[in-house]
Amino acid sequence: MAPGGQGFAVGFPAVAPPRARFALRPLAGPLQSPLEFPSGIGQHLFPVWGFDAAGDAVVLDEEAKKVYWRSADGETSEPKTPEGHLLGRLPRLESVAPGGAALIGFNEPRTPVQLAFRTPGLAGTVDTENTVDLTNKGTLVGLQLQSDGGAVAVYWNEEGEPGTLMQVVRRAGETTFDAPTEIKAPGDPAKHELSFASDPSGWAMLSWSGSSIKEGTPNQALATVRAPGGTFPEASVLATGTSVSNVTPAVTSAGDGLAAWSDTGFGACILKEGVINGA
């Protein structure tokens, strides 16, 4: 859903050709007729959308390895394959600032993690030469480009065993990122089902399920909150349960947030009961 309430419904038709299409749904209006993506986009996977304050979008297609721009009224740039240092890399995640600039993360699981910026608008381009290369072997978790130009990225550094959860921050007004730092947590260093949520103000929350003992069953819900321009501190244990999963965060521009998770394993072995908790 874009700012202002216009929705984008994306799906695959039940009839040929079997490629993704999308339809617009105006605020309080009916779903409109399906529209085609640009040629080569949406062949087998759903593209990734990121919107600025005007409702313009930067769109990624991981399979096609292309990036393009679409205005709120339907004007579209030519999808382009990033070259230079990013040639052959998959655009996986993005964050678009209210003014239209975008931070794009290139990564496949357990491969190099790279970041690149795209300038705003129809004529905007991805800076393929001044990339931020975070690790040769890792998995990108989340990105946020702030409205003031600051940014944060979270990723697994898997060059060693076990992997390390890392963050890298660019301060507002700066052109380079600080040195990466680890995001620490109590209990087992293993982290399951990492989930990242953020707001263009810079507030962000990172959550996951973990164990109180090494190599134990995930029995804890954990989260850490980052303020605008800052870093993620050591995570807090929100609660301890029996079998915790799907710890899902949300955060607002005021810094208010919610983490919700499920806890199963109660009752008889044949029929496990569960509860949904939040903090």
GROMACS .gro file of C-alpha atoms in nm:
model
  279
    1MET     CA    1   0.000   0.000   0.000
    2ALA     CA    2   0.137   0.338  -0.105
    3PRO     CA    3   0.117   0.655   0.107
    4GLY     CA    4  -0.230   0.802   0.074
    5GLY     CA    5  -0.400   0.465   0.072
    6GLN     CA    6  -0.371   0.341  -0.286
    7GLY     CA    7  -0.320  -0.034  -0.284
    8PHE     CA    8  -0.134  -0.259  -0.526
    9ALA     CA    9  -0.268  -0.613  -0.553
   10VAL     CA   10  -0.023  -0.852  -0.718
   11GLY     CA   11  -0.093  -1.206  -0.832
   12PHE     CA   12  -0.065  -1.472  -1.098
   13PRO     CA   13  -0.365  -1.532  -1.326
   14ALA     CA   14  -0.526  -1.874  -1.348
   15VAL     CA   15  -0.499  -1.863  -1.728
   16ALA     CA   16  -0.211  -1.813  -1.971
   17PRO     CA   17   0.023  -1.636  -1.984
   18PRO     CA   18   0.140  -1.741  -1.635
   19ARG     CA   19   0.318  -1.420  -1.536
   20ALA     CA   20   0.249  -1.182  -1.252
   21ARG     CA   21   0.014  -0.889  -1.302
   22PHE     CA   22  -0.098  -0.615  -1.068
   23ALA     CA   23  -0.412  -0.412  -1.012
   24LEU     CA   24  -0.462  -0.077  -0.839
   25ARG     CA   25  -0.714  -0.022  -0.565
   26PRO     CA   26  -0.773   0.347  -0.487
   27LEU     CA   27  -0.853   0.444  -0.130
   28ALA     CA   28  -1.219   0.348  -0.066
   29GLY     CA   29  -1.255   0.244  -0.430
   30PRO     CA   30  -1.299  -0.083  -0.620
   31LEU     CA   31  -1.012  -0.295  -0.748
   32GLN     CA   32  -0.930  -0.189  -1.104
   33SER     CA   33  -0.847  -0.401  -1.409
   34PRO     CA   34  -0.517  -0.594  -1.410
   35LEU     CA   35  -0.207  -0.424  -1.551
   36GLU     CA   36   0.107  -0.575  -1.698
   37PHE     CA   37   0.454  -0.531  -1.554
   38PRO     CA   38   0.725  -0.411  -1.795
   39SER     CA   39   0.868  -0.680  -2.020
   40GLY     CA   40   1.076  -0.936  -1.833
   41ILE     CA   41   0.938  -0.840  -1.490
   42GLY     CA   42   0.725  -1.071  -1.275
   43GLN     CA   43   0.781  -1.389  -1.472
   44HIS     CA   44   0.784  -1.623  -1.174
   45LEU     CA   45   0.834  -1.414  -0.858
   46PHE     CA   46   0.655  -1.115  -0.707
   47PRO     CA   47   0.853  -0.793  -0.751
   48VAL     CA   48   0.947  -0.595  -0.440
   49TRP     CA   49   0.792  -0.247  -0.407
   50GLY     CA   50   0.913   0.053  -0.208
   51PHE     CA   51   0.723   0.384  -0.203
   52ASP     CA   52   0.819   0.745  -0.138
   53ALA     CA   53   0.588   1.007   0.014
   54ALA     CA   54   0.438   1.094  -0.327
   55GLY     CA   55   0.341   0.733  -0.399
   56ASP     CA   56   0.613   0.681  -0.659
   57ALA     CA   57   0.778   0.341  -0.637
   58VAL     CA   58   1.117   0.181  -0.686
   59VAL     CA   59   1.055  -0.179  -0.795
   60LEU     CA   60   1.297  -0.472  -0.778
   61ASP     CA   61   1.276  -0.804  -0.959
   62GLU     CA   62   1.513  -1.049  -0.795
   63GLU     CA   63   1.485  -1.315  -1.063
   64ALA     CA   64   1.536  -1.075  -1.355
   65LYS     CA   65   1.805  -0.882  -1.159
   66LYS     CA   66   1.643  -0.554  -1.263
   67VAL     CA   67   1.547  -0.225  -1.097
   68TYR     CA   68   1.298   0.031  -1.226
   69TRP     CA   69   1.085   0.326  -1.117
   70ARG     CA   70   0.708   0.377  -1.143
   71SER     CA   71   0.530   0.703  -1.071
   72ALA     CA   72   0.203   0.721  -0.880
   73ASP     CA   73   0.022   0.799  -1.208
   74GLY     CA   74   0.177   0.510  -1.401
   75GLU     CA   75   0.485   0.655  -1.575
   76THR     CA   76   0.755   0.387  -1.582
   77SER     CA   77   1.127   0.390  -1.643
   78GLU     CA   78   1.303   0.115  -1.835
   79PRO     CA   79   1.398  -0.177  -1.608
   80LYS     CA   80   1.776  -0.189  -1.587
   81THR     CA   81   2.026  -0.449  -1.472
   82PRO     CA   82   2.280  -0.297  -1.231
   83GLU     CA   83   2.631  -0.339  -1.366
   84GLY     CA   84   2.978  -0.253  -1.237
   85HIS     CA   85   3.041  -0.404  -0.894
   86LEU     CA   86   2.681  -0.532  -0.887
   87LEU     CA   87   2.685  -0.724  -1.215
   88GLY     CA   88   2.511  -1.058  -1.163
   89ARG     CA   89   2.394  -0.971  -0.811
   90LEU     CA   90   2.030  -1.009  -0.705
   91PRO     CA   91   1.845  -0.700  -0.577
   92ARG     CA   92   1.671  -0.841  -0.269
   93LEU     CA   93   1.562  -0.567  -0.027
   94GLU     CA   94   1.507  -0.193  -0.047
   95SER     CA   95   1.410   0.110   0.155
   96VAL     CA   96   1.279   0.425  -0.015
   97ALA     CA   97   1.301   0.758   0.169
   98PRO     CA   98   1.008   1.005   0.153
   99GLY     CA   99   1.201   1.218  -0.097
  100GLY     CA  100   1.248   0.927  -0.339
  101ALA     CA  101   1.608   0.820  -0.281
  102ALA     CA  102   1.644   0.446  -0.228
  103LEU     CA  103   1.884   0.212  -0.051
  104ILE     CA  104   1.896  -0.129  -0.220
  105GLY     CA  105   2.045  -0.445  -0.078
  106PHE     CA  106   2.193  -0.706  -0.313
  107ASN     CA  107   2.227  -1.058  -0.175
  108GLU     CA  108   2.146  -1.424  -0.200
  109PRO     CA  109   2.164  -1.627   0.123
  110ARG     CA  110   2.526  -1.699   0.221
  111THR     CA  111   2.672  -1.486  -0.059
  112PRO     CA  112   2.822  -1.134  -0.065
  113VAL     CA  113   2.603  -0.866   0.097
  114GLN     CA  114   2.622  -0.533  -0.087
  115LEU     CA  115   2.437  -0.202  -0.059
  116ALA     CA  116   2.385   0.064  -0.324
  117PHE     CA  117   2.195   0.392  -0.341
  118ARG     CA  118   1.954   0.500  -0.617
  119THR     CA  119   1.887   0.865  -0.688
  120PRO     CA  120   1.521   0.975  -0.696
  121GLY     CA  121   1.279   0.994  -0.986
  122LEU     CA  122   1.234   0.875  -1.341
  123ALA     CA  123   1.594   0.953  -1.439
  124GLY     CA  124   1.736   0.810  -1.118
  125THR     CA  125   2.019   0.559  -1.136
  126VAL     CA  126   2.171   0.298  -0.909
  127ASP     CA  127   2.525   0.390  -0.805
  128THR     CA  128   2.696   0.067  -0.910
  129GLU     CA  129   3.051   0.184  -0.845
  130ASN     CA  130   3.034   0.318  -0.488
  131THR     CA  131   2.879   0.009  -0.332
  132VAL     CA  132   2.900  -0.077   0.037
  133ASP     CA  133   3.042  -0.430   0.058
  134LEU     CA  134   2.954  -0.576   0.399
  135THR     CA  135   3.064  -0.940   0.382
  136ASN     CA  136   3.163  -1.204   0.127
  137LYS     CA  137   2.929  -1.458   0.287
  138GLY     CA  138   2.612  -1.352   0.460
  139THR     CA  139   2.237  -1.293   0.454
  140LEU     CA  140   2.071  -0.953   0.446
  141VAL     CA  141   1.801  -0.908   0.712
  142GLY     CA  142   1.673  -0.549   0.690
  143LEU     CA  143   1.732  -0.196   0.559
  144GLN     CA  144   1.609   0.151   0.648
  145LEU     CA  145   1.692   0.476   0.469
  146GLN     CA  146   1.585   0.765   0.691
  147SER     CA  147   1.415   1.081   0.569
  148ASP     CA  148   1.728   1.277   0.670
  149GLY     CA  149   1.964   1.052   0.471
  150GLY     CA  150   2.080   0.840   0.760
  151ALA     CA  151   2.060   0.465   0.712
  152VAL     CA  152   2.093   0.132   0.887
  153ALA     CA  153   2.138  -0.221   0.754
  154VAL     CA  154   2.123  -0.550   0.945
  155TYR     CA  155   2.279  -0.871   0.816
  156TRP     CA  156   2.421  -1.208   0.914
  157ASN     CA  157   2.796  -1.229   0.869
  158GLU     CA  158   2.848  -1.597   0.790
  159GLU     CA  159   3.217  -1.589   0.709
  160GLY     CA  160   3.281  -1.770   1.039
  161GLU     CA  161   3.094  -2.032   1.239
  162PRO     CA  162   2.862  -1.959   1.405
  163GLY     CA  163   2.737  -1.658   1.212
  164THR     CA  164   2.725  -1.316   1.374
  165LEU     CA  165   2.432  -1.072   1.358
  166MET     CA  166   2.574  -0.738   1.249
  167GLN     CA  167   2.459  -0.381   1.187
  168VAL     CA  168   2.606  -0.092   0.994
  169VAL     CA  169   2.492   0.271   1.026
  170ARG     CA  170   2.527   0.584   0.815
  171ARG     CA  171   2.472   0.903   1.011
  172ALA     CA  172   2.261   1.186   0.872
  173GLY     CA  173   2.472   1.419   0.662
  174GLU     CA  174   2.748   1.162   0.612
  175THR     CA  175   2.842   0.989   0.287
  176THR     CA  176   3.000   0.678   0.440
  177PHE     CA  177   2.893   0.412   0.689
  178ASP     CA  178   3.046   0.356   1.032
  179ALA     CA  179   3.231   0.031   1.098
  180PRO     CA  180   2.998  -0.268   1.143
  181THR     CA  181   2.913  -0.371   1.499
  182GLU     CA  182   2.757  -0.685   1.644
  183ILE     CA  183   2.400  -0.696   1.775
  184LYS     CA  184   2.428  -0.894   2.095
  185ALA     CA  185   2.168  -1.090   2.288
  186PRO     CA  186   2.147  -1.303   2.603
  187GLY     CA  187   2.126  -1.682   2.580
  188ASP     CA  188   2.209  -1.901   2.282
  189PRO     CA  189   2.380  -1.706   1.998
  190ALA     CA  190   2.154  -1.887   1.748
  191LYS     CA  191   1.868  -1.665   1.631
  192HIS     CA  192   1.559  -1.803   1.456
  193GLU     CA  193   1.314  -1.631   1.219
  194LEU     CA  194   1.470  -1.286   1.229
  195SER     CA  195   1.222  -1.011   1.143
  196PHE     CA  196   1.289  -0.641   1.081
  197ALA     CA  197   1.044  -0.348   1.083
  198SER     CA  198   1.118   0.023   1.049
  199ASP     CA  199   0.986   0.369   0.974
  200PRO     CA  200   1.138   0.646   0.757
  201SER     CA  201   1.194   0.847   1.076
  202GLY     CA  202   1.467   0.596   1.161
  203TRP     CA  203   1.293   0.404   1.435
  204ALA     CA  204   1.340   0.031   1.382
  205MET     CA  205   1.277  -0.296   1.563
  206LEU     CA  206   1.447  -0.630   1.516
  207SER     CA  207   1.301  -0.946   1.671
  208TRP     CA  208   1.352  -1.321   1.672
  209SER     CA  209   1.304  -1.638   1.876
  210GLY     CA  210   1.593  -1.785   2.069
  211SER     CA  211   1.687  -2.026   2.344
  212SER     CA  212   1.792  -1.957   2.701
  213ILE     CA  213   2.051  -2.236   2.672
  214LYS     CA  214   2.292  -2.324   2.393
  215GLU     CA  215   2.137  -2.548   2.125
  216GLY     CA  216   1.812  -2.556   2.319
  217THR     CA  217   1.453  -2.532   2.191
  218PRO     CA  218   1.352  -2.173   2.106
  219ASN     CA  219   1.176  -2.070   2.427
  220GLN     CA  220   1.232  -1.694   2.427
  221ALA     CA  221   1.095  -1.396   2.236
  222LEU     CA  222   1.367  -1.133   2.191
  223ALA     CA  223   1.373  -0.784   2.041
  224THR     CA  224   1.588  -0.476   2.018
  225VAL     CA  225   1.485  -0.121   1.920
  226ARG     CA  226   1.693   0.137   1.734
  227ALA     CA  227   1.626   0.511   1.763
  228PRO     CA  228   1.681   0.745   1.462
  229GLY     CA  229   2.049   0.783   1.386
  230GLY     CA  230   2.146   0.527   1.648
  231THR     CA  231   2.232   0.160   1.672
  232PHE     CA  232   2.053  -0.149   1.797
  233PRO     CA  233   2.148  -0.215   2.162
  234GLU     CA  234   2.167  -0.560   2.318
  235ALA     CA  235   1.837  -0.739   2.274
  236SER     CA  236   1.589  -0.784   2.556
  237VAL     CA  237   1.405  -1.104   2.643
  238LEU     CA  238   1.038  -1.012   2.608
  239ALA     CA  239   0.909  -1.339   2.750
  240THR     CA  240   0.997  -1.703   2.803
  241GLY     CA  241   0.763  -1.977   2.684
  242THR     CA  242   0.753  -2.339   2.578
  243SER     CA  243   0.808  -2.320   2.200
  244VAL     CA  244   0.826  -1.961   2.075
  245SER     CA  245   0.805  -1.873   1.705
  246ASN     CA  246   0.707  -1.598   1.459
  247VAL     CA  247   0.823  -1.305   1.669
  248THR     CA  248   0.696  -1.020   1.451
  249PRO     CA  249   0.775  -0.649   1.508
  250ALA     CA  250   0.609  -0.320   1.416
  251VAL     CA  251   0.718   0.035   1.497
  252THR     CA  252   0.583   0.387   1.440
  253SER     CA  253   0.740   0.725   1.363
  254ALA     CA  254   0.697   0.813   1.732
  255GLY     CA  255   0.900   0.512   1.841
  256ASP     CA  256   0.602   0.318   1.975
  257GLY     CA  257   0.622  -0.048   1.887
  258LEU     CA  258   0.475  -0.394   1.921
  259ALA     CA  259   0.622  -0.741   1.903
  260ALA     CA  260   0.382  -1.036   1.877
  261TRP     CA  261   0.466  -1.406   1.881
  262SER     CA  262   0.313  -1.751   1.912
  263ASP     CA  263   0.391  -2.003   2.182
  264THR     CA  264   0.287  -2.365   2.129
  265GLY     CA  265   0.349  -2.692   2.303
  266PHE     CA  266   0.087  -2.690   2.574
  267GLY     CA  267  -0.152  -2.980   2.627
  268ALA     CA  268  -0.150  -3.338   2.503
  269CYS     CA  269   0.104  -3.461   2.248
  270ILE     CA  270  -0.159  -3.528   1.981
  271LEU     CA  271  -0.311  -3.179   1.993
  272LYS     CA  272  -0.077  -2.899   2.089
  273GLU     CA  273  -0.245  -2.584   2.211
  274GLY     CA  274  -0.094  -2.243   2.165
  275VAL     CA  275  -0.129  -1.877   2.253
  276ILE     CA  276  -0.043  -1.548   2.084
  277ASN     CA  277   0.137  -1.296   2.300
  278GLY     CA  278   0.248  -0.938   2.250
  279ALA     CA  279   0.458  -0.673   2.419
   0.00000   0.00000   0.00000
